[in-house]
Amino acid sequence: MKDPCDHYTFDLIGGVQKKPGRKPLGERAMTVAERKRRSRELRRNRLQELSVTVELSREAQKSLDKMIEWWGVSKKEAINRALLIACQSQMGRTASLFGFELPPEDKAAARKNKDI
């Protein structure tokens, strides 16, 4: 019989001693190459979820080029700014349809404008 206070002696009857570290995902531990491949695949999947592919009309492309020229930013930043500006311009009218909430500082400004 094993002493309950003895944590160092291996229990011959109770079973197999656990290995240190995380359990492997499959039947065996992954190699470094398999782990890296899995990491790249997960990162690629996360990035694909965040990216959006859009086809623009010629007029929209010209407008985008003008915004890039005016602001001196990348296409990504110009599109982000344009979307935010469009969303903010609609905050009083159609924002409730999409469930947008005004930031606290904008709520105070909206109340002031409503009173005027």
PDB file of C-alpha atoms in Angstrom:
ATOM      1  CA  MET A   1       0.000   0.000   0.000  1.00  0.00           C
ATOM      2  CA  LYS A   2       1.238   3.448  -0.929  1.00  0.00           C
ATOM      3  CA  ASP A   3       1.513   6.178   1.680  1.00  0.00           C
ATOM      4  CA  PRO A   4      -0.965   9.001   0.804  1.00  0.00           C
ATOM      5  CA  CYS A   5       1.686  11.613   1.659  1.00  0.00           C
ATOM      6  CA  ASP A   6       4.226  10.072  -0.743  1.00  0.00           C
ATOM      7  CA  HIS A   7       4.086  12.006  -4.030  1.00  0.00           C
ATOM      8  CA  TYR A   8       7.451  10.828  -5.359  1.00  0.00           C
ATOM      9  CA  THR A   9       7.164   7.039  -5.557  1.00  0.00           C
ATOM     10  CA  PHE A  10       5.568   5.648  -8.720  1.00  0.00           C
ATOM     11  CA  ASP A  11       2.350   3.731  -8.095  1.00  0.00           C
ATOM     12  CA  LEU A  12       2.793   0.272  -9.649  1.00  0.00           C
ATOM     13  CA  ILE A  13      -0.820  -0.740  -9.255  1.00  0.00           C
ATOM     14  CA  GLY A  14      -2.649   2.538  -9.999  1.00  0.00           C
ATOM     15  CA  GLY A  15      -1.685   3.047 -13.634  1.00  0.00           C
ATOM     16  CA  VAL A  16       0.681   4.936 -15.869  1.00  0.00           C
ATOM     17  CA  GLN A  17       2.408   8.127 -14.846  1.00  0.00           C
ATOM     18  CA  LYS A  18       1.252  11.150 -16.886  1.00  0.00           C
ATOM     19  CA  LYS A  19       3.678  12.818 -19.256  1.00  0.00           C
ATOM     20  CA  PRO A  20       4.479  16.471 -18.575  1.00  0.00           C
ATOM     21  CA  GLY A  21       3.172  19.165 -20.937  1.00  0.00           C
ATOM     22  CA  ARG A  22       0.105  19.519 -23.128  1.00  0.00           C
ATOM     23  CA  LYS A  23      -1.650  16.505 -24.531  1.00  0.00           C
ATOM     24  CA  PRO A  24      -1.093  15.984 -28.275  1.00  0.00           C
ATOM     25  CA  LEU A  25      -3.931  16.895 -30.657  1.00  0.00           C
ATOM     26  CA  GLY A  26      -3.755  13.554 -32.434  1.00  0.00           C
ATOM     27  CA  GLU A  27      -2.333  10.175 -31.558  1.00  0.00           C
ATOM     28  CA  ARG A  28       1.185  11.543 -31.283  1.00  0.00           C
ATOM     29  CA  ALA A  29       2.869  14.891 -30.730  1.00  0.00           C
ATOM     30  CA  MET A  30       3.220  17.100 -33.816  1.00  0.00           C
ATOM     31  CA  THR A  31       6.601  17.787 -35.320  1.00  0.00           C
ATOM     32  CA  VAL A  32       7.870  21.350 -35.547  1.00  0.00           C
ATOM     33  CA  ALA A  33       6.953  21.470 -39.261  1.00  0.00           C
ATOM     34  CA  GLU A  34       3.415  20.190 -38.591  1.00  0.00           C
ATOM     35  CA  ARG A  35       2.934  22.713 -35.795  1.00  0.00           C
ATOM     36  CA  LYS A  36       4.126  25.582 -38.018  1.00  0.00           C
ATOM     37  CA  ARG A  37       1.927  24.424 -40.929  1.00  0.00           C
ATOM     38  CA  ARG A  38      -1.090  24.360 -38.617  1.00  0.00           C
ATOM     39  CA  SER A  39      -0.220  27.803 -37.254  1.00  0.00           C
ATOM     40  CA  ARG A  40       0.021  29.277 -40.764  1.00  0.00           C
ATOM     41  CA  GLU A  41      -3.271  27.681 -41.788  1.00  0.00           C
ATOM     42  CA  LEU A  42      -5.087  29.074 -38.725  1.00  0.00           C
ATOM     43  CA  ARG A  43      -3.609  32.542 -39.334  1.00  0.00           C
ATOM     44  CA  ARG A  44      -4.600  32.415 -43.026  1.00  0.00           C
ATOM     45  CA  ASN A  45      -8.164  31.449 -42.068  1.00  0.00           C
ATOM     46  CA  ARG A  46      -8.400  34.314 -39.558  1.00  0.00           C
ATOM     47  CA  LEU A  47      -7.155  36.822 -42.147  1.00  0.00           C
ATOM     48  CA  GLN A  48      -9.640  35.559 -44.755  1.00  0.00           C
ATOM     49  CA  GLU A  49     -12.486  36.120 -42.315  1.00  0.00           C
ATOM     50  CA  LEU A  50     -11.412  39.749 -41.876  1.00  0.00           C
ATOM     51  CA  SER A  51     -10.798  40.565 -45.531  1.00  0.00           C
ATOM     52  CA  VAL A  52     -13.418  41.682 -48.042  1.00  0.00           C
ATOM     53  CA  THR A  53     -13.173  41.608 -51.818  1.00  0.00           C
ATOM     54  CA  VAL A  54     -15.184  44.273 -53.628  1.00  0.00           C
ATOM     55  CA  GLU A  55     -15.705  45.195 -57.269  1.00  0.00           C
ATOM     56  CA  LEU A  56     -16.018  48.959 -57.813  1.00  0.00           C
ATOM     57  CA  SER A  57     -17.590  50.815 -60.701  1.00  0.00           C
ATOM     58  CA  ARG A  58     -15.389  53.197 -62.669  1.00  0.00           C
ATOM     59  CA  GLU A  59     -16.980  56.192 -60.942  1.00  0.00           C
ATOM     60  CA  ALA A  60     -16.395  54.699 -57.512  1.00  0.00           C
ATOM     61  CA  GLN A  61     -12.787  53.902 -58.439  1.00  0.00           C
ATOM     62  CA  LYS A  62     -12.243  57.519 -59.555  1.00  0.00           C
ATOM     63  CA  SER A  63     -13.759  58.750 -56.291  1.00  0.00           C
ATOM     64  CA  LEU A  64     -11.523  56.412 -54.327  1.00  0.00           C
ATOM     65  CA  ASP A  65      -8.464  57.677 -56.207  1.00  0.00           C
ATOM     66  CA  LYS A  66      -9.465  61.273 -55.375  1.00  0.00           C
ATOM     67  CA  MET A  67      -9.851  60.397 -51.686  1.00  0.00           C
ATOM     68  CA  ILE A  68      -6.423  58.746 -51.677  1.00  0.00           C
ATOM     69  CA  GLU A  69      -4.948  61.864 -53.275  1.00  0.00           C
ATOM     70  CA  TRP A  70      -6.721  64.269 -50.874  1.00  0.00           C
ATOM     71  CA  TRP A  71      -5.948  62.369 -47.699  1.00  0.00           C
ATOM     72  CA  GLY A  72      -2.563  60.975 -48.745  1.00  0.00           C
ATOM     73  CA  VAL A  73      -3.341  57.499 -47.396  1.00  0.00           C
ATOM     74  CA  SER A  74      -3.497  53.930 -48.679  1.00  0.00           C
ATOM     75  CA  LYS A  75      -6.567  52.415 -50.383  1.00  0.00           C
ATOM     76  CA  LYS A  76      -7.385  50.482 -47.242  1.00  0.00           C
ATOM     77  CA  GLU A  77      -7.275  53.595 -45.062  1.00  0.00           C
ATOM     78  CA  ALA A  78      -9.286  55.638 -47.599  1.00  0.00           C
ATOM     79  CA  ILE A  79     -12.023  52.985 -47.704  1.00  0.00           C
ATOM     80  CA  ASN A  80     -12.077  52.755 -43.890  1.00  0.00           C
ATOM     81  CA  ARG A  81     -12.407  56.552 -43.571  1.00  0.00           C
ATOM     82  CA  ALA A  82     -15.098  56.749 -46.262  1.00  0.00           C
ATOM     83  CA  LEU A  83     -17.160  54.029 -44.572  1.00  0.00           C
ATOM     84  CA  LEU A  84     -16.847  55.692 -41.169  1.00  0.00           C
ATOM     85  CA  ILE A  85     -17.820  59.074 -42.601  1.00  0.00           C
ATOM     86  CA  ALA A  86     -20.810  57.563 -44.400  1.00  0.00           C
ATOM     87  CA  CYS A  87     -21.894  55.753 -41.245  1.00  0.00           C
ATOM     88  CA  GLN A  88     -21.538  58.852 -39.074  1.00  0.00           C
ATOM     89  CA  SER A  89     -23.506  60.957 -41.557  1.00  0.00           C
ATOM     90  CA  GLN A  90     -26.411  58.511 -41.235  1.00  0.00           C
ATOM     91  CA  MET A  91     -26.340  58.229 -37.453  1.00  0.00           C
ATOM     92  CA  GLY A  92     -29.439  60.331 -36.898  1.00  0.00           C
ATOM     93  CA  ARG A  93     -31.554  58.908 -39.692  1.00  0.00           C
ATOM     94  CA  THR A  94     -30.942  55.277 -40.528  1.00  0.00           C
ATOM     95  CA  ALA A  95     -28.579  54.194 -37.769  1.00  0.00           C
ATOM     96  CA  SER A  96     -31.453  52.718 -35.793  1.00  0.00           C
ATOM     97  CA  LEU A  97     -32.184  50.326 -38.670  1.00  0.00           C
ATOM     98  CA  PHE A  98     -28.698  48.845 -38.376  1.00  0.00           C
ATOM     99  CA  GLY A  99     -28.422  48.940 -34.606  1.00  0.00           C
ATOM    100  CA  PHE A 100     -25.617  51.524 -34.431  1.00  0.00           C
ATOM    101  CA  GLU A 101     -25.090  53.262 -31.123  1.00  0.00           C
ATOM    102  CA  LEU A 102     -23.797  56.814 -30.922  1.00  0.00           C
ATOM    103  CA  PRO A 103     -20.619  57.278 -28.859  1.00  0.00           C
ATOM    104  CA  PRO A 104     -21.309  59.209 -25.602  1.00  0.00           C
ATOM    105  CA  GLU A 105     -19.693  62.439 -26.855  1.00  0.00           C
ATOM    106  CA  ASP A 106     -21.771  62.320 -30.068  1.00  0.00           C
ATOM    107  CA  LYS A 107     -24.993  61.749 -28.110  1.00  0.00           C
ATOM    108  CA  ALA A 108     -24.445  65.053 -26.271  1.00  0.00           C
ATOM    109  CA  ALA A 109     -23.753  66.863 -29.565  1.00  0.00           C
ATOM    110  CA  ALA A 110     -26.879  65.328 -31.138  1.00  0.00           C
ATOM    111  CA  ARG A 111     -29.008  66.570 -28.225  1.00  0.00           C
ATOM    112  CA  LYS A 112     -27.593  70.088 -28.610  1.00  0.00           C
ATOM    113  CA  ASN A 113     -28.305  70.078 -32.349  1.00  0.00           C
ATOM    114  CA  LYS A 114     -31.845  68.837 -31.751  1.00  0.00           C
ATOM    115  CA  ASP A 115     -32.538  71.713 -29.322  1.00  0.00           C
ATOM    116  CA  ILE A 116     -31.353  74.357 -31.811  1.00  0.00           C
TER     117      ILE A 116
END
